[in-house]
PDB file of C-alpha atoms in Angstrom:
ATOM      1  CA  MET A   1      -2.155 -10.381   8.640  1.00 79.00           C
ATOM      2  CA  ARG A   2       0.096  -9.418  11.555  1.00 80.00           C
ATOM      3  CA  VAL A   3       2.260 -12.521  11.230  1.00 89.00           C
ATOM      4  CA  THR A   4       2.952 -11.947   7.539  1.00 91.00           C
ATOM      5  CA  ALA A   5       3.435  -8.211   8.157  1.00 92.00           C
ATOM      6  CA  VAL A   6       6.170  -8.833  10.720  1.00 92.00           C
ATOM      7  CA  ALA A   7       7.802 -11.462   8.513  1.00 93.00           C
ATOM      8  CA  LEU A   8       7.699  -9.109   5.552  1.00 95.00           C
ATOM      9  CA  VAL A   9       9.713  -6.351   7.244  1.00 93.00           C
ATOM     10  CA  PRO A  10      13.114  -8.081   6.868  1.00 95.00           C
ATOM     11  CA  LEU A  11      12.043  -9.898   3.695  1.00 95.00           C
ATOM     12  CA  ALA A  12      11.003  -6.695   1.931  1.00 95.00           C
ATOM     13  CA  ILE A  13      14.269  -5.004   2.913  1.00 93.00           C
ATOM     14  CA  ALA A  14      16.236  -7.996   1.569  1.00 93.00           C
ATOM     15  CA  PHE A  15      14.102  -7.854  -1.577  1.00 94.00           C
ATOM     16  CA  VAL A  16      14.912  -4.184  -2.167  1.00 92.00           C
ATOM     17  CA  VAL A  17      18.625  -4.841  -1.592  1.00 89.00           C
ATOM     18  CA  ALA A  18      18.467  -7.639  -4.173  1.00 88.00           C
ATOM     19  CA  LEU A  19      16.643  -5.376  -6.630  1.00 87.00           C
ATOM     20  CA  VAL A  20      19.185  -2.597  -6.210  1.00 85.00           C
ATOM     21  CA  SER A  21      22.042  -5.006  -6.835  1.00 85.00           C
ATOM     22  CA  LEU A  22      20.190  -6.238  -9.956  1.00 88.00           C
ATOM     23  CA  LEU A  23      19.848  -2.719 -11.361  1.00 83.00           C
ATOM     24  CA  GLY A  24      21.380  -2.584 -14.818  1.00 81.00           C
ATOM     25  CA  LYS A  25      22.621  -6.208 -14.686  1.00 87.00           C
ATOM     26  CA  ASP A  26      22.446  -8.266 -17.869  1.00 92.00           C
ATOM     27  CA  TYR A  27      20.727 -11.606 -18.427  1.00 95.00           C
ATOM     28  CA  VAL A  28      23.584 -13.853 -17.270  1.00 95.00           C
ATOM     29  CA  ALA A  29      24.398 -11.781 -14.172  1.00 94.00           C
ATOM     30  CA  THR A  30      20.724 -11.680 -13.151  1.00 95.00           C
ATOM     31  CA  ARG A  31      20.341 -15.439 -13.546  1.00 95.00           C
ATOM     32  CA  THR A  32      23.554 -16.051 -11.615  1.00 94.00           C
ATOM     33  CA  LEU A  33      22.432 -13.914  -8.678  1.00 93.00           C
ATOM     34  CA  LEU A  34      18.848 -15.216  -8.479  1.00 95.00           C
ATOM     35  CA  GLY A  35      20.015 -18.796  -9.012  1.00 95.00           C
ATOM     36  CA  GLN A  36      22.063 -18.848  -5.814  1.00 95.00           C
ATOM     37  CA  PRO A  37      20.459 -20.635  -2.843  1.00 95.00           C
ATOM     38  CA  LEU A  38      20.220 -17.704  -0.412  1.00 94.00           C
ATOM     39  CA  PRO A  39      18.757 -15.075  -2.796  1.00 94.00           C
ATOM     40  CA  ALA A  40      16.381 -17.701  -4.193  1.00 96.00           C
ATOM     41  CA  LEU A  41      15.244 -18.684  -0.701  1.00 96.00           C
ATOM     42  CA  VAL A  42      14.707 -15.050   0.330  1.00 95.00           C
ATOM     43  CA  MET A  43      12.766 -14.484  -2.896  1.00 96.00           C
ATOM     44  CA  LEU A  44      10.565 -17.549  -2.277  1.00 97.00           C
ATOM     45  CA  LEU A  45       9.830 -16.513   1.319  1.00 96.00           C
ATOM     46  CA  PHE A  46       9.103 -12.959   0.172  1.00 97.00           C
ATOM     47  CA  ILE A  47       6.692 -14.208  -2.500  1.00 97.00           C
ATOM     48  CA  LEU A  48       4.900 -16.597  -0.120  1.00 97.00           C
ATOM     49  CA  ALA A  49       4.499 -14.081   2.715  1.00 97.00           C
ATOM     50  CA  GLY A  50       3.781 -11.242   0.286  1.00 97.00           C
ATOM     51  CA  VAL A  51       1.093 -13.042  -1.672  1.00 97.00           C
ATOM     52  CA  TYR A  52      -0.675 -14.209   1.485  1.00 97.00           C
ATOM     53  CA  HIS A  53      -0.434 -10.721   2.999  1.00 97.00           C
ATOM     54  CA  MET A  54      -1.818  -9.007  -0.105  1.00 97.00           C
ATOM     55  CA  LYS A  55      -4.652 -11.519  -0.380  1.00 97.00           C
ATOM     56  CA  LEU A  56      -5.716 -10.728   3.211  1.00 96.00           C
ATOM     57  CA  GLY A  57      -5.287  -6.990   2.664  1.00 96.00           C
ATOM     58  CA  MET A  58      -7.369  -6.910  -0.502  1.00 96.00           C
ATOM     59  CA  GLN A  59      -9.979  -9.043   1.251  1.00 95.00           C
ATOM     60  CA  SER A  60     -10.461  -6.446   3.974  1.00 93.00           C
ATOM     61  CA  ILE A  61     -10.687  -3.687   1.352  1.00 93.00           C
ATOM     62  CA  ILE A  62     -13.361  -5.679  -0.480  1.00 93.00           C
ATOM     63  CA  ASP A  63     -15.218  -6.279   2.797  1.00 90.00           C
ATOM     64  CA  ASP A  64     -15.140  -2.545   3.524  1.00 88.00           C
ATOM     65  CA  TYR A  65     -16.189  -1.119   0.175  1.00 89.00           C
ATOM     66  CA  ILE A  66     -18.215  -3.700  -1.750  1.00 89.00           C
ATOM     67  CA  HIS A  67     -21.618  -4.241  -0.234  1.00 86.00           C
ATOM     68  CA  SER A  68     -23.691  -6.086  -2.829  1.00 91.00           C
ATOM     69  CA  PRO A  69     -23.383  -9.812  -2.012  1.00 92.00           C
ATOM     70  CA  LYS A  70     -22.948 -10.885  -5.641  1.00 95.00           C
ATOM     71  CA  ALA A  71     -20.223  -8.341  -6.409  1.00 96.00           C
ATOM     72  CA  LYS A  72     -18.501  -9.155  -3.122  1.00 95.00           C
ATOM     73  CA  GLU A  73     -18.495 -12.870  -3.891  1.00 95.00           C
ATOM     74  CA  PHE A  74     -17.036 -12.169  -7.338  1.00 97.00           C
ATOM     75  CA  ALA A  75     -14.370  -9.815  -5.995  1.00 97.00           C
ATOM     76  CA  LEU A  76     -13.324 -12.225  -3.261  1.00 97.00           C
ATOM     77  CA  ARG A  77     -12.950 -15.037  -5.773  1.00 97.00           C
ATOM     78  CA  ALA A  78     -11.034 -12.844  -8.220  1.00 98.00           C
ATOM     79  CA  ASN A  79      -8.724 -11.816  -5.377  1.00 98.00           C
ATOM     80  CA  LEU A  80      -8.097 -15.432  -4.409  1.00 98.00           C
ATOM     81  CA  TYR A  81      -7.428 -16.572  -7.970  1.00 98.00           C
ATOM     82  CA  PHE A  82      -5.185 -13.602  -8.730  1.00 98.00           C
ATOM     83  CA  SER A  83      -3.142 -14.110  -5.559  1.00 98.00           C
ATOM     84  CA  ILE A  84      -2.701 -17.848  -6.132  1.00 98.00           C
ATOM     85  CA  SER A  85      -1.822 -17.407  -9.812  1.00 98.00           C
ATOM     86  CA  ILE A  86       0.696 -14.640  -9.279  1.00 98.00           C
ATOM     87  CA  GLY A  87       2.234 -16.506  -6.346  1.00 98.00           C
ATOM     88  CA  LEU A  88       2.596 -19.745  -8.288  1.00 98.00           C
ATOM     89  CA  ALA A  89       3.979 -17.946 -11.347  1.00 98.00           C
ATOM     90  CA  CYS A  90       6.655 -16.196  -9.270  1.00 98.00           C
ATOM     91  CA  ILE A  91       7.551 -19.356  -7.344  1.00 98.00           C
ATOM     92  CA  TYR A  92       7.744 -21.434 -10.512  1.00 98.00           C
ATOM     93  CA  ALA A  93       9.996 -18.893 -12.231  1.00 98.00           C
ATOM     94  CA  THR A  94      12.262 -18.560  -9.183  1.00 97.00           C
ATOM     95  CA  LEU A  95      12.667 -22.344  -8.891  1.00 97.00           C
ATOM     96  CA  LYS A  96      13.340 -22.616 -12.608  1.00 97.00           C
ATOM     97  CA  LEU A  97      16.124 -20.046 -12.267  1.00 96.00           C
ATOM     98  CA  SER A  98      17.787 -22.236  -9.649  1.00 94.00           C
ATOM     99  CA  PHE A  99      17.427 -25.553 -11.428  1.00 93.00           C
ATOM    100  CA  THR A 100      18.162 -24.808 -15.066  1.00 84.00           C
TER     101      THR A 100
ATOM    102  CA  MET B   1     -27.074  28.463   9.008  1.00 38.00           C
ATOM    103  CA  SER B   2     -26.011  29.526  12.442  1.00 43.00           C
ATOM    104  CA  LEU B   3     -28.256  26.781  13.766  1.00 45.00           C
ATOM    105  CA  GLY B   4     -26.356  24.197  11.756  1.00 43.00           C
ATOM    106  CA  ALA B   5     -23.028  25.516  12.964  1.00 43.00           C
ATOM    107  CA  ALA B   6     -24.183  25.561  16.533  1.00 42.00           C
ATOM    108  CA  VAL B   7     -25.630  22.056  16.416  1.00 42.00           C
ATOM    109  CA  GLY B   8     -22.503  20.694  14.754  1.00 42.00           C
ATOM    110  CA  ARG B   9     -20.248  22.297  17.289  1.00 42.00           C
ATOM    111  CA  ASP B  10     -22.397  21.260  20.204  1.00 41.00           C
ATOM    112  CA  ALA B  11     -22.347  17.679  19.018  1.00 42.00           C
ATOM    113  CA  GLY B  12     -18.569  17.832  19.051  1.00 40.00           C
ATOM    114  CA  PHE B  13     -18.102  16.903  15.389  1.00 42.00           C
ATOM    115  CA  ARG B  14     -14.830  17.908  13.766  1.00 43.00           C
ATOM    116  CA  LEU B  15     -16.528  19.440  10.800  1.00 42.00           C
ATOM    117  CA  ARG B  16     -14.933  21.156   7.864  1.00 40.00           C
ATOM    118  CA  HIS B  17     -16.501  24.431   8.889  1.00 40.00           C
ATOM    119  CA  ALA B  18     -13.839  24.618  11.555  1.00 41.00           C
ATOM    120  CA  ARG B  19     -11.739  26.013   8.712  1.00 41.00           C
ATOM    121  CA  GLY B  20     -14.032  28.470   7.038  1.00 42.00           C
ATOM    122  CA  GLY B  21     -17.505  29.848   6.836  1.00 41.00           C
ATOM    123  CA  ARG B  22     -18.501  28.697   3.343  1.00 44.00           C
ATOM    124  CA  ALA B  23     -18.868  25.026   4.133  1.00 43.00           C
ATOM    125  CA  VAL B  24     -21.139  25.876   7.037  1.00 44.00           C
ATOM    126  CA  GLY B  25     -24.005  27.042   4.885  1.00 43.00           C
ATOM    127  CA  ALA B  26     -23.726  24.075   2.531  1.00 44.00           C
ATOM    128  CA  MET B  27     -23.576  21.690   5.428  1.00 45.00           C
ATOM    129  CA  ALA B  28     -26.553  23.200   7.143  1.00 44.00           C
ATOM    130  CA  ASP B  29     -28.608  22.896   3.945  1.00 44.00           C
ATOM    131  CA  VAL B  30     -27.763  19.234   3.584  1.00 44.00           C
ATOM    132  CA  GLU B  31     -27.826  18.232   7.172  1.00 45.00           C
ATOM    133  CA  LEU B  32     -30.990  19.876   8.404  1.00 49.00           C
ATOM    134  CA  GLY B  33     -34.429  18.736   7.381  1.00 46.00           C
ATOM    135  CA  ARG B  34     -36.628  21.465   5.913  1.00 51.00           C
ATOM    136  CA  GLY B  35     -39.926  20.572   7.509  1.00 51.00           C
ATOM    137  CA  ARG B  36     -41.555  21.285  10.803  1.00 53.00           C
ATOM    138  CA  PRO B  37     -39.194  22.596  13.468  1.00 56.00           C
ATOM    139  CA  ASP B  38     -39.139  19.141  15.080  1.00 54.00           C
ATOM    140  CA  ASP B  39     -37.638  17.633  11.890  1.00 54.00           C
ATOM    141  CA  ARG B  40     -34.788  20.116  11.829  1.00 60.00           C
ATOM    142  CA  ARG B  41     -32.238  17.893  13.470  1.00 59.00           C
ATOM    143  CA  PRO B  42     -28.674  17.112  12.373  1.00 62.00           C
ATOM    144  CA  LEU B  43     -28.082  13.827  10.588  1.00 59.00           C
ATOM    145  CA  SER B  44     -25.091  11.589  11.082  1.00 57.00           C
ATOM    146  CA  PRO B  45     -22.038  13.183   9.429  1.00 58.00           C
ATOM    147  CA  HIS B  46     -20.347  11.421   6.523  1.00 66.00           C
ATOM    148  CA  LEU B  47     -16.630  10.964   6.012  1.00 65.00           C
ATOM    149  CA  GLN B  48     -16.524  13.784   3.458  1.00 68.00           C
ATOM    150  CA  ILE B  49     -17.409  16.473   5.951  1.00 67.00           C
ATOM    151  CA  TYR B  50     -14.836  15.528   8.547  1.00 70.00           C
ATOM    152  CA  ARG B  51     -11.854  17.837   8.477  1.00 74.00           C
ATOM    153  CA  PRO B  52      -9.105  15.693   6.938  1.00 74.00           C
ATOM    154  CA  THR B  53      -6.466  14.907   9.522  1.00 83.00           C
ATOM    155  CA  LEU B  54      -2.937  13.711   8.845  1.00 86.00           C
ATOM    156  CA  THR B  55      -3.552  10.337  10.488  1.00 86.00           C
ATOM    157  CA  MET B  56      -6.685   9.822   8.374  1.00 86.00           C
ATOM    158  CA  THR B  57      -4.904  10.760   5.137  1.00 88.00           C
ATOM    159  CA  MET B  58      -2.031   8.423   5.972  1.00 89.00           C
ATOM    160  CA  SER B  59      -4.459   5.603   6.691  1.00 88.00           C
ATOM    161  CA  ILE B  60      -5.915   6.033   3.214  1.00 90.00           C
ATOM    162  CA  ALA B  61      -2.400   6.270   1.742  1.00 93.00           C
ATOM    163  CA  HIS B  62      -1.564   2.973   3.452  1.00 95.00           C
ATOM    164  CA  ARG B  63      -4.424   1.288   1.627  1.00 94.00           C
ATOM    165  CA  ILE B  64      -3.582   2.891  -1.713  1.00 96.00           C
ATOM    166  CA  THR B  65       0.091   1.896  -1.527  1.00 97.00           C
ATOM    167  CA  GLY B  66      -1.086  -1.601  -0.589  1.00 96.00           C
ATOM    168  CA  VAL B  67      -3.193  -1.801  -3.745  1.00 97.00           C
ATOM    169  CA  VAL B  68      -0.305  -0.403  -5.807  1.00 97.00           C
ATOM    170  CA  LEU B  69       2.004  -3.117  -4.471  1.00 97.00           C
ATOM    171  CA  TYR B  70      -0.701  -5.715  -5.154  1.00 97.00           C
ATOM    172  CA  LEU B  71      -0.641  -4.720  -8.825  1.00 97.00           C
ATOM    173  CA  GLY B  72       3.155  -4.433  -8.711  1.00 97.00           C
ATOM    174  CA  THR B  73       3.403  -8.204  -8.329  1.00 97.00           C
ATOM    175  CA  LEU B  74       2.478  -8.376 -12.024  1.00 98.00           C
ATOM    176  CA  LEU B  75       5.725  -6.596 -12.847  1.00 97.00           C
ATOM    177  CA  LEU B  76       7.687  -8.894 -10.518  1.00 97.00           C
ATOM    178  CA  ALA B  77       6.097 -11.958 -12.129  1.00 98.00           C
ATOM    179  CA  TRP B  78       6.888 -10.631 -15.615  1.00 97.00           C
ATOM    180  CA  PHE B  79      10.508 -10.013 -14.586  1.00 97.00           C
ATOM    181  CA  LEU B  80      11.010 -13.442 -12.988  1.00 97.00           C
ATOM    182  CA  ILE B  81       9.285 -15.338 -15.792  1.00 97.00           C
ATOM    183  CA  ALA B  82      11.308 -13.493 -18.427  1.00 97.00           C
ATOM    184  CA  ALA B  83      14.588 -14.109 -16.565  1.00 96.00           C
ATOM    185  CA  SER B  84      13.743 -17.802 -16.368  1.00 96.00           C
ATOM    186  CA  THR B  85      12.650 -18.033 -20.023  1.00 96.00           C
ATOM    187  CA  SER B  86      15.248 -16.641 -22.433  1.00 96.00           C
ATOM    188  CA  ALA B  87      17.703 -13.830 -23.088  1.00 96.00           C
ATOM    189  CA  GLU B  88      15.246 -12.317 -25.592  1.00 97.00           C
ATOM    190  CA  ALA B  89      12.366 -12.254 -23.102  1.00 97.00           C
ATOM    191  CA  PHE B  90      14.675 -10.796 -20.452  1.00 97.00           C
ATOM    192  CA  GLY B  91      15.825  -8.136 -22.891  1.00 96.00           C
ATOM    193  CA  VAL B  92      12.253  -6.911 -23.320  1.00 97.00           C
ATOM    194  CA  VAL B  93      11.705  -6.520 -19.560  1.00 96.00           C
ATOM    195  CA  SER B  94      15.069  -4.963 -18.809  1.00 94.00           C
ATOM    196  CA  GLY B  95      14.659  -2.652 -21.798  1.00 95.00           C
ATOM    197  CA  PHE B  96      11.364  -1.486 -20.334  1.00 96.00           C
ATOM    198  CA  LEU B  97      12.770  -1.114 -16.811  1.00 93.00           C
ATOM    199  CA  ASP B  98      15.770   0.821 -18.140  1.00 91.00           C
ATOM    200  CA  SER B  99      13.543   3.324 -19.954  1.00 94.00           C
ATOM    201  CA  ILE B 100      12.538   6.558 -18.271  1.00 95.00           C
ATOM    202  CA  LEU B 101       8.969   5.310 -17.829  1.00 96.00           C
ATOM    203  CA  GLY B 102      10.225   2.026 -16.383  1.00 95.00           C
ATOM    204  CA  ARG B 103      12.525   3.852 -13.985  1.00 93.00           C
ATOM    205  CA  LEU B 104       9.696   6.111 -12.836  1.00 96.00           C
ATOM    206  CA  ILE B 105       7.469   3.092 -12.250  1.00 96.00           C
ATOM    207  CA  LEU B 106      10.216   1.367 -10.256  1.00 95.00           C
ATOM    208  CA  LEU B 107      10.796   4.560  -8.269  1.00 95.00           C
ATOM    209  CA  GLY B 108       7.082   4.679  -7.488  1.00 96.00           C
ATOM    210  CA  PHE B 109       7.015   1.059  -6.364  1.00 97.00           C
ATOM    211  CA  THR B 110      10.096   1.593  -4.188  1.00 96.00           C
ATOM    212  CA  TRP B 111       8.396   4.479  -2.436  1.00 96.00           C
ATOM    213  CA  ALA B 112       5.097   2.578  -2.130  1.00 97.00           C
ATOM    214  CA  LEU B 113       6.933  -0.372  -0.569  1.00 97.00           C
ATOM    215  CA  TYR B 114       8.788   1.747   1.995  1.00 97.00           C
ATOM    216  CA  HIS B 115       5.725   3.849   2.772  1.00 96.00           C
ATOM    217  CA  HIS B 116       3.587   0.759   3.279  1.00 96.00           C
ATOM    218  CA  LEU B 117       6.338  -0.981   5.269  1.00 96.00           C
ATOM    219  CA  LEU B 118       6.781   1.934   7.689  1.00 96.00           C
ATOM    220  CA  GLY B 119       3.004   2.372   7.900  1.00 95.00           C
ATOM    221  CA  GLY B 120       2.749  -1.294   8.863  1.00 95.00           C
ATOM    222  CA  ILE B 121       5.342  -0.844  11.602  1.00 94.00           C
ATOM    223  CA  ARG B 122       3.376   2.188  12.826  1.00 94.00           C
ATOM    224  CA  HIS B 123       0.213   0.083  13.010  1.00 93.00           C
ATOM    225  CA  ILE B 124       2.051  -2.622  14.943  1.00 93.00           C
ATOM    226  CA  ILE B 125       3.195   0.039  17.433  1.00 93.00           C
ATOM    227  CA  TRP B 126      -0.369   1.382  17.742  1.00 92.00           C
ATOM    228  CA  ASP B 127      -1.768  -2.137  18.127  1.00 90.00           C
ATOM    229  CA  SER B 128       0.528  -2.629  21.096  1.00 91.00           C
ATOM    230  CA  GLY B 129      -1.223   0.322  22.728  1.00 91.00           C
ATOM    231  CA  ARG B 130       1.716   2.696  22.438  1.00 91.00           C
ATOM    232  CA  GLY B 131       2.086   6.006  20.632  1.00 89.00           C
ATOM    233  CA  LEU B 132      -1.603   6.858  20.682  1.00 88.00           C
ATOM    234  CA  GLU B 133      -1.426  10.223  22.448  1.00 90.00           C
ATOM    235  CA  PRO B 134      -2.166  13.142  20.090  1.00 86.00           C
ATOM    236  CA  ARG B 135       1.408  14.397  19.925  1.00 89.00           C
ATOM    237  CA  GLU B 136       2.899  10.893  19.715  1.00 90.00           C
ATOM    238  CA  ARG B 137       0.664   9.776  16.883  1.00 88.00           C
ATOM    239  CA  GLU B 138       1.245  12.952  14.892  1.00 91.00           C
ATOM    240  CA  TRP B 139       4.982  12.455  15.389  1.00 92.00           C
ATOM    241  CA  LEU B 140       4.768   8.805  14.301  1.00 92.00           C
ATOM    242  CA  VAL B 141       2.792   9.694  11.192  1.00 92.00           C
ATOM    243  CA  LYS B 142       5.284  12.397  10.194  1.00 93.00           C
ATOM    244  CA  ALA B 143       8.231  10.094  10.921  1.00 94.00           C
ATOM    245  CA  THR B 144       6.860   7.360   8.648  1.00 93.00           C
ATOM    246  CA  LEU B 145       5.953   9.863   5.926  1.00 94.00           C
ATOM    247  CA  ILE B 146       9.428  11.418   5.876  1.00 96.00           C
ATOM    248  CA  GLY B 147      11.110   8.056   6.503  1.00 96.00           C
ATOM    249  CA  GLY B 148       9.532   6.564   3.387  1.00 96.00           C
ATOM    250  CA  LEU B 149      10.775   9.426   1.237  1.00 97.00           C
ATOM    251  CA  VAL B 150      14.271   9.355   2.752  1.00 97.00           C
ATOM    252  CA  LEU B 151      14.638   5.575   2.365  1.00 96.00           C
ATOM    253  CA  THR B 152      13.463   5.797  -1.255  1.00 96.00           C
ATOM    254  CA  ALA B 153      16.012   8.519  -1.995  1.00 95.00           C
ATOM    255  CA  LEU B 154      18.823   6.604  -0.237  1.00 94.00           C
ATOM    256  CA  THR B 155      17.985   3.400  -2.106  1.00 93.00           C
ATOM    257  CA  TRP B 156      18.084   5.104  -5.478  1.00 91.00           C
ATOM    258  CA  ILE B 157      21.221   7.099  -4.758  1.00 90.00           C
ATOM    259  CA  LEU B 158      22.870   3.847  -3.633  1.00 87.00           C
ATOM    260  CA  GLY B 159      21.493   1.919  -6.599  1.00 83.00           C
ATOM    261  CA  LEU B 160      22.644   4.433  -9.181  1.00 82.00           C
ATOM    262  CA  TYR B 161      25.999   4.889  -7.429  1.00 82.00           C
ATOM    263  CA  VAL B 162      26.762   1.159  -7.251  1.00 74.00           C
ATOM    264  CA  ARG B 163      25.964   0.854 -10.954  1.00 66.00           C
TER     265      ARG B 163
END
């Protein structure tokens, strides 16, 4: 949790800067910016660290508030599947922007 | 009632009745058993009857903004997938984000991200054993609260200005 938190400080700032520069941009301009190596790399690192961080965070929330073993098991699995799916979707889309 | 207040105060609990008399009676009714005098003892206080402190509220806000950002990844995924799919798909997302509702949602996520980010830095500072004195921790909490709002405002002023 700590490792990803520290890594996410510069990554999140870079992410916001990228978002601000994307504000109001059209399709071609957005693809051009996100298709460049450095923005794409920052985006990939942000997604990886972010998804892992949010999976751990949600896990501790589930541990704190859900007490019935069955519900806890279900919530933990849902958290894992959601985090992996969203992470893969974002990574796939980012890579596709660079390579097509 | 006065018994409840006295017991609570003696036990050193930071109870809500520190602020006013009304909660005292309610608390005493709940907390004290109504049987033989020996049963009339205070029970363990629950979170709800602690006087809310700024640090406690901010701790809860840290969790809530975390959950908000968790759900915000859906929007990020939608945006990235649309941008990598087609101009039509991208048009739908950017049309939504350009609407007033979309802008408000983005504004909310920006604030949640900064608030959570600064809260995380605060926790790293606390974990290192620093800033834990009463005045220091109140200062830190206020600094992160105001910092999140200021950074959000700066980002949006910059974003709209650059446009």
